[in-house]
GROMACS .gro file of C-alpha atoms in nm:
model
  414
    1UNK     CA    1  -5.255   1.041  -1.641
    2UNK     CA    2  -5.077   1.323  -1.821
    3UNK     CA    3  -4.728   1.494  -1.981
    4UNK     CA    4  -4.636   1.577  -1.619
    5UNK     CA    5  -4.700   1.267  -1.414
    6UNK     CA    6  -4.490   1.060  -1.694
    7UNK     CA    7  -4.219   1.306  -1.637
    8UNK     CA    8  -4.285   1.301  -1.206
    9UNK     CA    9  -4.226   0.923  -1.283
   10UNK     CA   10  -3.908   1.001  -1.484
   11UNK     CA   11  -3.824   1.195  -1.155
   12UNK     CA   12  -3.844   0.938  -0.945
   13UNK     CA   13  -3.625   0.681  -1.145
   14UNK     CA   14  -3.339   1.017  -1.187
   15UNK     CA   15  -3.402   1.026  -0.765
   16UNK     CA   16  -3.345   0.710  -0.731
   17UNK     CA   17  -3.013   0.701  -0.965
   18UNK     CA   18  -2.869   1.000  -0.746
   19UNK     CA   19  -2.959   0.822  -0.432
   20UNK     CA   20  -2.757   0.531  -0.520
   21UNK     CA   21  -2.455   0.724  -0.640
   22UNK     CA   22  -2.471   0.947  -0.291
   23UNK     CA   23  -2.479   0.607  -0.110
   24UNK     CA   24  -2.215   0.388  -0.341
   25UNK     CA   25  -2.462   0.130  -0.370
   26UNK     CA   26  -2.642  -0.017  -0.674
   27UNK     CA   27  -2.765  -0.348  -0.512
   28UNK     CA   28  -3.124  -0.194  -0.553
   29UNK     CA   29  -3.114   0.015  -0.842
   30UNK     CA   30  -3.243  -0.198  -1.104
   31UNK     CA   31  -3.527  -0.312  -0.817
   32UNK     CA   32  -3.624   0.052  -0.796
   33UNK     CA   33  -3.637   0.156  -1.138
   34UNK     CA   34  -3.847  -0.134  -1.288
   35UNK     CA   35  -4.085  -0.105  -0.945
   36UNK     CA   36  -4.206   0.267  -1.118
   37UNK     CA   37  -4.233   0.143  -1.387
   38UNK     CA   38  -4.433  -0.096  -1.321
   39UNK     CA   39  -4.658   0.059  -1.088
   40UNK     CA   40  -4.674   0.368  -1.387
   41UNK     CA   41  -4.806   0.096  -1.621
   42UNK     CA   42  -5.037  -0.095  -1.368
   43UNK     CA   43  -5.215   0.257  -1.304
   44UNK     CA   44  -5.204   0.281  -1.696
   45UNK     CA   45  -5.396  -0.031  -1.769
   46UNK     CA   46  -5.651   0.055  -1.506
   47UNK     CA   47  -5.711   0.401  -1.654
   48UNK     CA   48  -5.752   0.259  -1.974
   49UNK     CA   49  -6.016  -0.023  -1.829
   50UNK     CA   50  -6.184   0.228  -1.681
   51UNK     CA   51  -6.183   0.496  -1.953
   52UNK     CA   52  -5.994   0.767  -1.785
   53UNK     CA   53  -5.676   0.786  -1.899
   54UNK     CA   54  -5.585   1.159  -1.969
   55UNK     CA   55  -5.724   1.260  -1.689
   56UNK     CA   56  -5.429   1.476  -1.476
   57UNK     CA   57  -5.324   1.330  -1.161
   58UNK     CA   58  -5.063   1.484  -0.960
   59UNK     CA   59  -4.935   1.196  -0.765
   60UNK     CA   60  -4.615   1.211  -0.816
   61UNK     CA   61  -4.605   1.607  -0.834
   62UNK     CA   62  -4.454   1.644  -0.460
   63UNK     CA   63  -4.165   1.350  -0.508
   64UNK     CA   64  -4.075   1.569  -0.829
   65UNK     CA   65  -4.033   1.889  -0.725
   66UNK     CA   66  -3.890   1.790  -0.349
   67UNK     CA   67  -3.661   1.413  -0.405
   68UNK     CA   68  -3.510   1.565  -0.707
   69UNK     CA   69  -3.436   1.893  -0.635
   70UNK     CA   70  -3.246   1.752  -0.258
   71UNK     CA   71  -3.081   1.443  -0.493
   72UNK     CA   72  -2.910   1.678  -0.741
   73UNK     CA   73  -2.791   1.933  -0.405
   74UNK     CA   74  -2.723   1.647  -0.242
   75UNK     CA   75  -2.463   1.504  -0.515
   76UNK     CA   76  -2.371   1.900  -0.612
   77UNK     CA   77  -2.247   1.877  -0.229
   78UNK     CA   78  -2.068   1.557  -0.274
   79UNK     CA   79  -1.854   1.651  -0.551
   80UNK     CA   80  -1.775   2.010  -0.405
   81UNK     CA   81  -1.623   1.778  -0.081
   82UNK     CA   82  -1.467   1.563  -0.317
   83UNK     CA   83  -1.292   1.807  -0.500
   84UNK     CA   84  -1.199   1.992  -0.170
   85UNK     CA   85  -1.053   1.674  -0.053
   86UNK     CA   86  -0.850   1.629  -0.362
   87UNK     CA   87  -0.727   2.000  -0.358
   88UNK     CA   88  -0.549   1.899  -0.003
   89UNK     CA   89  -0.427   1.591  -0.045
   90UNK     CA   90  -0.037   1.583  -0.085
   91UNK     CA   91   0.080   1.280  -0.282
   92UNK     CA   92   0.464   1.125  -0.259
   93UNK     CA   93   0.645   1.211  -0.572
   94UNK     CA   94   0.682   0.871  -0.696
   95UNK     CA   95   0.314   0.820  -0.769
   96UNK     CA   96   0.077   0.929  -1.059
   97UNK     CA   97  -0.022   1.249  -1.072
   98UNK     CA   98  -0.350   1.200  -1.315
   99UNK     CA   99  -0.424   0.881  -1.210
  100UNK     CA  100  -0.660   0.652  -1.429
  101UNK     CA  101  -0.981   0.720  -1.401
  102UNK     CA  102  -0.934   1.089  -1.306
  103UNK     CA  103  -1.143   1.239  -1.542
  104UNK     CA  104  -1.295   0.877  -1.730
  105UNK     CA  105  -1.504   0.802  -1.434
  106UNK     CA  106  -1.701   1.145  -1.377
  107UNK     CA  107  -1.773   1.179  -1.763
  108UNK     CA  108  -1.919   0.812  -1.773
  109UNK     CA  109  -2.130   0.885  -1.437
  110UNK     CA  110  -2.197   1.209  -1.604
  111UNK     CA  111  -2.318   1.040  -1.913
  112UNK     CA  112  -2.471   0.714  -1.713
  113UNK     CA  113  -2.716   0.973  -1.562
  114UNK     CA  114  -2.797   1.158  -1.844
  115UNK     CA  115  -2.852   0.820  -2.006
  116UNK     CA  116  -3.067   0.695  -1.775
  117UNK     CA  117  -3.301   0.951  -1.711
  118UNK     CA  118  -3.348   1.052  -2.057
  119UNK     CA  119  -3.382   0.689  -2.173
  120UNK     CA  120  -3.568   0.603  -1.905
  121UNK     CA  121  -3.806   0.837  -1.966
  122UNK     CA  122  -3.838   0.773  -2.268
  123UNK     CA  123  -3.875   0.406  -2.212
  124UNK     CA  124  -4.143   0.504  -1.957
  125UNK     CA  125  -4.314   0.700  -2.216
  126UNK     CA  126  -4.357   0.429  -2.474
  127UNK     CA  127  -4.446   0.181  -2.233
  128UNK     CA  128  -4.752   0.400  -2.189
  129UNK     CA  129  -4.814   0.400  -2.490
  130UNK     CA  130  -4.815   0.033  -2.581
  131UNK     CA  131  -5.067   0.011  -2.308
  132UNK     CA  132  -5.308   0.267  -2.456
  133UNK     CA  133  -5.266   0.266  -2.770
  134UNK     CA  134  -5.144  -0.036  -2.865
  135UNK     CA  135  -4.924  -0.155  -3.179
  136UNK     CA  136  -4.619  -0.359  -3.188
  137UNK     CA  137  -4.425  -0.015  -3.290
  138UNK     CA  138  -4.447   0.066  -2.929
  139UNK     CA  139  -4.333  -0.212  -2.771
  140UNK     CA  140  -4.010  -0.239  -2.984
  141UNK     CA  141  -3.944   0.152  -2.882
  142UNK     CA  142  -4.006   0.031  -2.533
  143UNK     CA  143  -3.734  -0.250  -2.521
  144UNK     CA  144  -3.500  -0.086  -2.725
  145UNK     CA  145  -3.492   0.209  -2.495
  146UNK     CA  146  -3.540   0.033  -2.193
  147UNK     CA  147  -3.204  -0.154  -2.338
  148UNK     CA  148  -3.025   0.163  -2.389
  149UNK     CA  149  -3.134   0.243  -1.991
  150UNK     CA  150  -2.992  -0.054  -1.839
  151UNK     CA  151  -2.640   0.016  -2.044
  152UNK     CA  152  -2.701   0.407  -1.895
  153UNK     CA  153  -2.727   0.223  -1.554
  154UNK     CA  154  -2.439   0.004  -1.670
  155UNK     CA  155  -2.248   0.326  -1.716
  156UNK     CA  156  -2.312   0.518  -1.395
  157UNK     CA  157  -2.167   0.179  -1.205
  158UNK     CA  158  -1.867   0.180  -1.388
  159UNK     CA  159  -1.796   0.555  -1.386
  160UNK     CA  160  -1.906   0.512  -0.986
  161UNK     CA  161  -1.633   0.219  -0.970
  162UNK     CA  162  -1.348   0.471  -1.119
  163UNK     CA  163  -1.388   0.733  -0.926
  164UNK     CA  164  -1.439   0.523  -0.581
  165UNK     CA  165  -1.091   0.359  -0.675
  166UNK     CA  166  -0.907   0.728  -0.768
  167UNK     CA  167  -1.064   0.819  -0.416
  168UNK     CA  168  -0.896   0.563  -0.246
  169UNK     CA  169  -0.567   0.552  -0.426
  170UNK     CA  170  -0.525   0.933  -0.300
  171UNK     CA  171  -0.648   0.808   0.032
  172UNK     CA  172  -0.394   0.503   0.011
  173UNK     CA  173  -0.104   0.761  -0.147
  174UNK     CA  174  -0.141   1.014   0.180
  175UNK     CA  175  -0.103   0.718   0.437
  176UNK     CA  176   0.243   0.615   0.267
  177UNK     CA  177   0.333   0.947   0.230
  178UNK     CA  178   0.729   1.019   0.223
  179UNK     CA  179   0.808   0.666   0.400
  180UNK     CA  180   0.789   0.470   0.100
  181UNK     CA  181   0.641   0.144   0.227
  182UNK     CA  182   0.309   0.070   0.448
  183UNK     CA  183   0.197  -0.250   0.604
  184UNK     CA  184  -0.119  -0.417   0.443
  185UNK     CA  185  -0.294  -0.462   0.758
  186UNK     CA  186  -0.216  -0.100   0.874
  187UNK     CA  187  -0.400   0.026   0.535
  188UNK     CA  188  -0.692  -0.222   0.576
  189UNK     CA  189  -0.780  -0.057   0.992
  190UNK     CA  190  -0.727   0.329   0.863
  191UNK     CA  191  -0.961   0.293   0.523
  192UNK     CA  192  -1.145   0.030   0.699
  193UNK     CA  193  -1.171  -0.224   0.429
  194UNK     CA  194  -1.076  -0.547   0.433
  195UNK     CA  195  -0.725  -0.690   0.342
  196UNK     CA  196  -0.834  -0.863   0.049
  197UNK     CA  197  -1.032  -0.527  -0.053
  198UNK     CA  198  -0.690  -0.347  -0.011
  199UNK     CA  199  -0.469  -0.618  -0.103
  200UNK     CA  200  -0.705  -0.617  -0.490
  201UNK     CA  201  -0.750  -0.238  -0.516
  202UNK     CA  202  -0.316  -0.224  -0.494
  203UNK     CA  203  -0.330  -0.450  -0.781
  204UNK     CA  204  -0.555  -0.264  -0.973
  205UNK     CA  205  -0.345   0.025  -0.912
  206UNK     CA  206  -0.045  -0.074  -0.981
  207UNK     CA  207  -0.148  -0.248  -1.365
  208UNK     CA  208  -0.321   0.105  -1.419
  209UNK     CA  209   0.051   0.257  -1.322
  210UNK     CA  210  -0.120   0.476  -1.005
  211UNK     CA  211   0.199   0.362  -0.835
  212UNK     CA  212   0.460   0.326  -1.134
  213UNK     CA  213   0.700   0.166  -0.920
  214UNK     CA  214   0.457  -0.016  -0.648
  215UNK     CA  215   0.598  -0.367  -0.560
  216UNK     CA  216   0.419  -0.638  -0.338
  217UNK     CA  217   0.676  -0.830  -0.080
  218UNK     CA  218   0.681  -1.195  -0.152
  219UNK     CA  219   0.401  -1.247   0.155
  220UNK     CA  220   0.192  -1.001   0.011
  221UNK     CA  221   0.204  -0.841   0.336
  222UNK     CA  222   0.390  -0.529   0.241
  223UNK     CA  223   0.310  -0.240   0.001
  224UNK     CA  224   0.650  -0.078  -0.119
  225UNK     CA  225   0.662   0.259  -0.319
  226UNK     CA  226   0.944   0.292  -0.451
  227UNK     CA  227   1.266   0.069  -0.651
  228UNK     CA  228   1.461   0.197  -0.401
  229UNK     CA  229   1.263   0.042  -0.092
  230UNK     CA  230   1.146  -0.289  -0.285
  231UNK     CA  231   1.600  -0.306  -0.329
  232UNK     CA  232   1.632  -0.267   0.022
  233UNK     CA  233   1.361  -0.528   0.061
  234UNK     CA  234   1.559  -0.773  -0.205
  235UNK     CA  235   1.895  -0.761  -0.045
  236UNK     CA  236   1.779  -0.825   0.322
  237UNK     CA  237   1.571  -1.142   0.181
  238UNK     CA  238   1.896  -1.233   0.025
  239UNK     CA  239   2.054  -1.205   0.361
  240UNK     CA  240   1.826  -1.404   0.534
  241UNK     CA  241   1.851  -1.690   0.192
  242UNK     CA  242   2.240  -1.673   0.280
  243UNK     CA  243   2.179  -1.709   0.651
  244UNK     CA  244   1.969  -1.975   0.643
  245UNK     CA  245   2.188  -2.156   0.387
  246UNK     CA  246   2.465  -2.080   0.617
  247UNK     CA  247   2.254  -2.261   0.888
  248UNK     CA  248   2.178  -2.535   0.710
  249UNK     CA  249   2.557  -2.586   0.617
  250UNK     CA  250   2.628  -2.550   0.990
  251UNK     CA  251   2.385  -2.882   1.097
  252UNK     CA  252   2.581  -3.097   0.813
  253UNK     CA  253   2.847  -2.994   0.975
  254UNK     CA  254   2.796  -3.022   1.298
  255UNK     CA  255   2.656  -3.435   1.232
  256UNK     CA  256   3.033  -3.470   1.102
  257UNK     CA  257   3.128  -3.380   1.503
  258UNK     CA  258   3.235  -3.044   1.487
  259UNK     CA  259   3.113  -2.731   1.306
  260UNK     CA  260   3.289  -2.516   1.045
  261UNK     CA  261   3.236  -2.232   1.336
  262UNK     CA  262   3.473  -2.443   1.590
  263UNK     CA  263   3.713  -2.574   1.353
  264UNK     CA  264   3.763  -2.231   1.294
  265UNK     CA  265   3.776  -2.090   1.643
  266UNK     CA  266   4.071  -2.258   1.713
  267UNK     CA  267   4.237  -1.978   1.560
  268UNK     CA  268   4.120  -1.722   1.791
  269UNK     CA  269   4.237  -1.603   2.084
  270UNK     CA  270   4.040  -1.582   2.386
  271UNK     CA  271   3.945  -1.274   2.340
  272UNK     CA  272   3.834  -1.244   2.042
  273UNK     CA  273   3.646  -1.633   2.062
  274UNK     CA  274   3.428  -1.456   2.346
  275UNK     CA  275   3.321  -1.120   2.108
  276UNK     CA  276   3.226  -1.358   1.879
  277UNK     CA  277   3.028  -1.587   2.073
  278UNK     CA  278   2.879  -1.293   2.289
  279UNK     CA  279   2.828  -1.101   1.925
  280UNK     CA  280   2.644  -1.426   1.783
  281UNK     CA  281   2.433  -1.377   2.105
  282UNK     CA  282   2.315  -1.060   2.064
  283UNK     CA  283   2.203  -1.169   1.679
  284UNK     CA  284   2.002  -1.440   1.811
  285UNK     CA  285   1.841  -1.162   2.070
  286UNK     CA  286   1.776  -0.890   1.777
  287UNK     CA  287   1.634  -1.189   1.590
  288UNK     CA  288   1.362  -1.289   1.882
  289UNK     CA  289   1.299  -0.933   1.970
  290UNK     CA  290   1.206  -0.930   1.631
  291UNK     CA  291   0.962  -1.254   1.649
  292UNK     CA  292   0.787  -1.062   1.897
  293UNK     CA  293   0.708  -0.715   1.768
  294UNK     CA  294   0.387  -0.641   1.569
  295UNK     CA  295   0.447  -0.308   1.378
  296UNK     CA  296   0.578  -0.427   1.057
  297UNK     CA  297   0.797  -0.043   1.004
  298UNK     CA  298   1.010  -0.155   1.349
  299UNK     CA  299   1.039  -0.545   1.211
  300UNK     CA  300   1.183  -0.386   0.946
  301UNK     CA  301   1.410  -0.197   1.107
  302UNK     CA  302   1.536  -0.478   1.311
  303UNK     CA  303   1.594  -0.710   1.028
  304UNK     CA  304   1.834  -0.440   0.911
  305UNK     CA  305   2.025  -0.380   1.225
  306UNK     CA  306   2.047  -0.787   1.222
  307UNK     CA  307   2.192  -0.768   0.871
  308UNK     CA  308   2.447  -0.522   0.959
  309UNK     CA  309   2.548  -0.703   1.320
  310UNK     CA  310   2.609  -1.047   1.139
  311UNK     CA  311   2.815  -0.878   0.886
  312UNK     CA  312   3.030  -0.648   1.155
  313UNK     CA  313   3.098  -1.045   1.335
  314UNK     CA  314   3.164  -1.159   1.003
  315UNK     CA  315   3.454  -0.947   0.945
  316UNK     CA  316   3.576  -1.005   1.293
  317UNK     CA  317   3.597  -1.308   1.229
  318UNK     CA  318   3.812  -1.285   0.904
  319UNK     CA  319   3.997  -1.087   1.019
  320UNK     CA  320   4.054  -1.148   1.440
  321UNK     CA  321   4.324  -0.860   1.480
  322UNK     CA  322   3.946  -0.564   1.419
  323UNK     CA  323   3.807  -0.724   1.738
  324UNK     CA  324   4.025  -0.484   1.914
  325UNK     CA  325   3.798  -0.165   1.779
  326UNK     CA  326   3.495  -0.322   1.950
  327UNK     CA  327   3.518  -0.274   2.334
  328UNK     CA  328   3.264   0.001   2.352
  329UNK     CA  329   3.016  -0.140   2.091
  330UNK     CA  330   3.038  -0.485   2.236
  331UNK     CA  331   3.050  -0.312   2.626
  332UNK     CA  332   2.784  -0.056   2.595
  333UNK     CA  333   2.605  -0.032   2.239
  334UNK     CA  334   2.495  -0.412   2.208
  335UNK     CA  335   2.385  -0.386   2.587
  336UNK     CA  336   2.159  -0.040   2.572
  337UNK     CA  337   2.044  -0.142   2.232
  338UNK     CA  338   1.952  -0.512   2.374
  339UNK     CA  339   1.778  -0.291   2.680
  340UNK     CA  340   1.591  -0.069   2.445
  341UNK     CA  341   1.424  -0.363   2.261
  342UNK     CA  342   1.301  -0.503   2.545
  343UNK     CA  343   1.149  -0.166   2.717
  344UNK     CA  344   0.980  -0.127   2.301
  345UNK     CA  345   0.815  -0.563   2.337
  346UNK     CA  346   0.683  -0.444   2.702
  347UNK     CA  347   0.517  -0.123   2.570
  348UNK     CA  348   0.390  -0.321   2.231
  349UNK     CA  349   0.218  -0.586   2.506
  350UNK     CA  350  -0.043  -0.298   2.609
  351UNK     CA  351  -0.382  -0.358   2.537
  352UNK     CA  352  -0.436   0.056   2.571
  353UNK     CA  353  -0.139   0.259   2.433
  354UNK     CA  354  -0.183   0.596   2.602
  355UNK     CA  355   0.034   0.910   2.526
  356UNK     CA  356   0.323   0.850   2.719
  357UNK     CA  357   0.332   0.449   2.579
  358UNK     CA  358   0.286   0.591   2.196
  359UNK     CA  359   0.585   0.850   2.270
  360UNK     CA  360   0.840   0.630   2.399
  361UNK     CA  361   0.785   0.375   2.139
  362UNK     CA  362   0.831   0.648   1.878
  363UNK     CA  363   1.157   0.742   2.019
  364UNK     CA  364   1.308   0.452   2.068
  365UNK     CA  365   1.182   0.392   1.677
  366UNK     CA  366   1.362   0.669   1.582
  367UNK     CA  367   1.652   0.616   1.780
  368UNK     CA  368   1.677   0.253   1.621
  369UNK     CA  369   1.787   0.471   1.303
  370UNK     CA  370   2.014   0.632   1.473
  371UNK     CA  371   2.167   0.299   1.584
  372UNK     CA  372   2.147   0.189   1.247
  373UNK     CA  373   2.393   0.436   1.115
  374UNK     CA  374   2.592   0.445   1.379
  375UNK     CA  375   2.708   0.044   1.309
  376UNK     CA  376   2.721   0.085   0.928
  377UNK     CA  377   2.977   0.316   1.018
  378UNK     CA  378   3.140   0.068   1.230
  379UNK     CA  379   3.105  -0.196   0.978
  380UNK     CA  380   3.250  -0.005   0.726
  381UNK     CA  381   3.568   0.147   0.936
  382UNK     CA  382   3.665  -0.211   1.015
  383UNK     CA  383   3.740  -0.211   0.696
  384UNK     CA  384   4.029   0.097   0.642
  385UNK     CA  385   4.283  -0.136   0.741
  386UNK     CA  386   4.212  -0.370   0.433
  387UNK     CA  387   4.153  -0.044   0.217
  388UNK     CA  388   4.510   0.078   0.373
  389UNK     CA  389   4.690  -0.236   0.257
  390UNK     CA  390   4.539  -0.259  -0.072
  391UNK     CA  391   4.617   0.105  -0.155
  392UNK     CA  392   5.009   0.055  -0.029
  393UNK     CA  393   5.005  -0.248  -0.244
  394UNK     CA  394   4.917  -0.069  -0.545
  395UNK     CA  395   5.151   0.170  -0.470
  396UNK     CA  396   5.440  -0.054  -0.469
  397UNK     CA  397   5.344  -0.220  -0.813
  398UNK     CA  398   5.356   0.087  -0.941
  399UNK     CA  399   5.688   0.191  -0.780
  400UNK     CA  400   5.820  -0.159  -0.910
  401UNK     CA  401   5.687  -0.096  -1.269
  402UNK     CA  402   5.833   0.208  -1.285
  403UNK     CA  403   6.159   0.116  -1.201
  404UNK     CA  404   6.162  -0.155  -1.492
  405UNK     CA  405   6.016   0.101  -1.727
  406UNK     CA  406   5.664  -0.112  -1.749
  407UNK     CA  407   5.512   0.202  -1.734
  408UNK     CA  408   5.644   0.414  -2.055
  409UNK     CA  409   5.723   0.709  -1.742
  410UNK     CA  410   6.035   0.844  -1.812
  411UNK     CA  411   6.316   1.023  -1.582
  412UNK     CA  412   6.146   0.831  -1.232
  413UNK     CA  413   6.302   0.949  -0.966
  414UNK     CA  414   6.283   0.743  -0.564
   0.00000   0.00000   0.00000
């Protein structure tokens, strides 16, 4: 054994460092490494017994010059895709641009594989030697640098964990995209990882600041962007807190004999007792449609347009004269939205969602926004009669202040 074959042996422990690196796996790394070296210093003892060592061999000549030379294209090829990849990714604005990791985790691979294969060799080399020539000199260069090889291996999995979790937080950024919020699950089947996987590389993400503002919902079911979305999120779980509050209120009430709800409704006319009931109705239907839908982007949508429908009947209700403004939302919107929700549950039933199944739900997705909108405005106009009184109010004060000179306004004229 010769210069060269300790170096073809080097070769193979720098092959099998690539290899591991090209497949993401290290489970076998520190297996392959110490299995060349020990078959290097197996071949070494039995040279020396038989009193041939120094004699060339070449055995490892053809793994050299062929495993090595496809390992370092093979990884050359890898980062070129990588780095393509990166170049067309298009991230939201609200996440990191130089994520964590960025440039840590190539240096230390860099550096891990450097590490290893010089130290390695090295440790290789004076293993060799212990065996040959003997001396207690040896041995300690042997551990020491087969120490400083297993923190070079130590290196290459760390740098390898970096970059594998900058590579999915771009992966994880492009599925949100511009909409701000993303269902666990949904993540999980299009990286095809597991929910805990995804659910613990959002953490690490977030306490690295990859997503500055990321927020968790309270069932860890939801990823949210943004402060804006993870509000949004706040104020309908306060609406559901009050509702349910408001429900429980409603049974103590109701094991007194009558409920706040009827003691009220004596108040109303007939009329406006029936949009009430029917509107109360139609909440309850939004709220089972809602039960029964899977996509967690449409449950979200429907827990708004409940939110804004119990607030509309809420104001109705305070004020019974604004149930007159209601005949066509109450006559046709409630009843074509009500019809739309349960063409959307029929289509979400089917095992096989074909072209024409994945259109229609989109549209009527989209056209649940629209709705949306539409009743905020609604919500808010029956509310320009209040704004109208307030404002003559105000008016008058300040007509009546005036007039007794509260004001410090001088020559007022009517």
């Amino acid at each position: 054994m010769d210069i060269k074959d300790i170096c073809n042996a080097g070769g193979d422990i720098l092959d099998a460092v690539a290899d591991a690196v090209n497949r993401n796996d290290y489970s076998g790394l520190s297996e392959n490494v110490m299995h060349t070296v020990n078959r290097v210093a197996r071949q070494v003892r039995q040279e020396a017994v038989k009193g041939s060592y120094g004699n060339p061999t070449h055995q490892y000549a053809k793994t050299f010059y062929t495993k090595k030379g496809q390992a370092e294209y093979n990884y050359s090829q890898y980062l070129h895709k990588r780095d393509e990849k990166k170049e067309k990714t298009t991230l939201p604005a609200s996440v990191a641009k130089n994520p964590t990791g960025r440039i840590l985790g190539p240096i230390q691979l860099a550096w891990g594989i450097l590490a290893t294969s010089g130290f390695g060799i090295t440790a290789l080399f004076m293993t060799i030697l212990s065996f040959s020539q003997g001396g207690m000199g040896y041995v300690a260069f042997a551990v020491v640098f087969t120490l400083l090889t297993a923190l070079g291996i130590t290196d290459i999995v760390r740098g390898s964990r970096k970059i594998g979790l900058v590579n999915r937080f771009y992966h994880y950024a492009r599925l949100i995209g511009e909409r701000g919020y993303i269902a666990i699950e949904e993540l999980a089947i299009q990286t095809g990882r597991h929910k805990d996987d995804v659910l613990r590389d959002l953490r690490k993400m977030m306490k690295k600041h990859m997503f500055p503002q990321g927020r968790l919902d309270q069932k860890q079911t939801t990823f949210m962007l943004t402060q804006d979305v993870y509000r949004q999120y706040l104020q309908i779980e306060q609406d559901r807190a009050r509702e349910a509050q408001q429900a429980r209120e409603a049974a103590r009430a109701a094991d007194d004999g009558q409920t706040d709800r009827e003691r009220a409704s004596h108040r109303y006319d007939a009329q406006t007792k029936k949009i009430l009931e029917d509107g109360n109705a139609y909440i309850r239907m939004v709220h089972e449609c809602n039960e029964k839908i899977r996509g967690q982007e449409m449950r979200y949508k429907l827990s708004r347009l409940e939110s804004i429908m119990r607030r509309i009947f809420e104001q109705v209700e305070k004020v019974p004269e604004s149930a007159d403004d209601l005949n066509k939302f109450m006559n046709y919107y409630l009843p074509t939205t009500t019809k739309l929700l349960h063409a959307y549950i029929d289509l979400d039933r089917q095992q096989i969602a074909g072209e024409n199944i994945t259109a229609t739900k989109k549209e009527i997705e989209d056209t649940l926004d629209t709705i949306n909108i539409a009743f905020e405005k609604l919500l808010d106009g029956l509310f320009e009669d209040t704004a109208w009184d307030i404002s003559s109010d105000i008016s008058v004060m300040k007509t009546m202040m005036a007039q007794e000179g509260l004001t410090g306004e001088k020559d007022f004229k009517l």
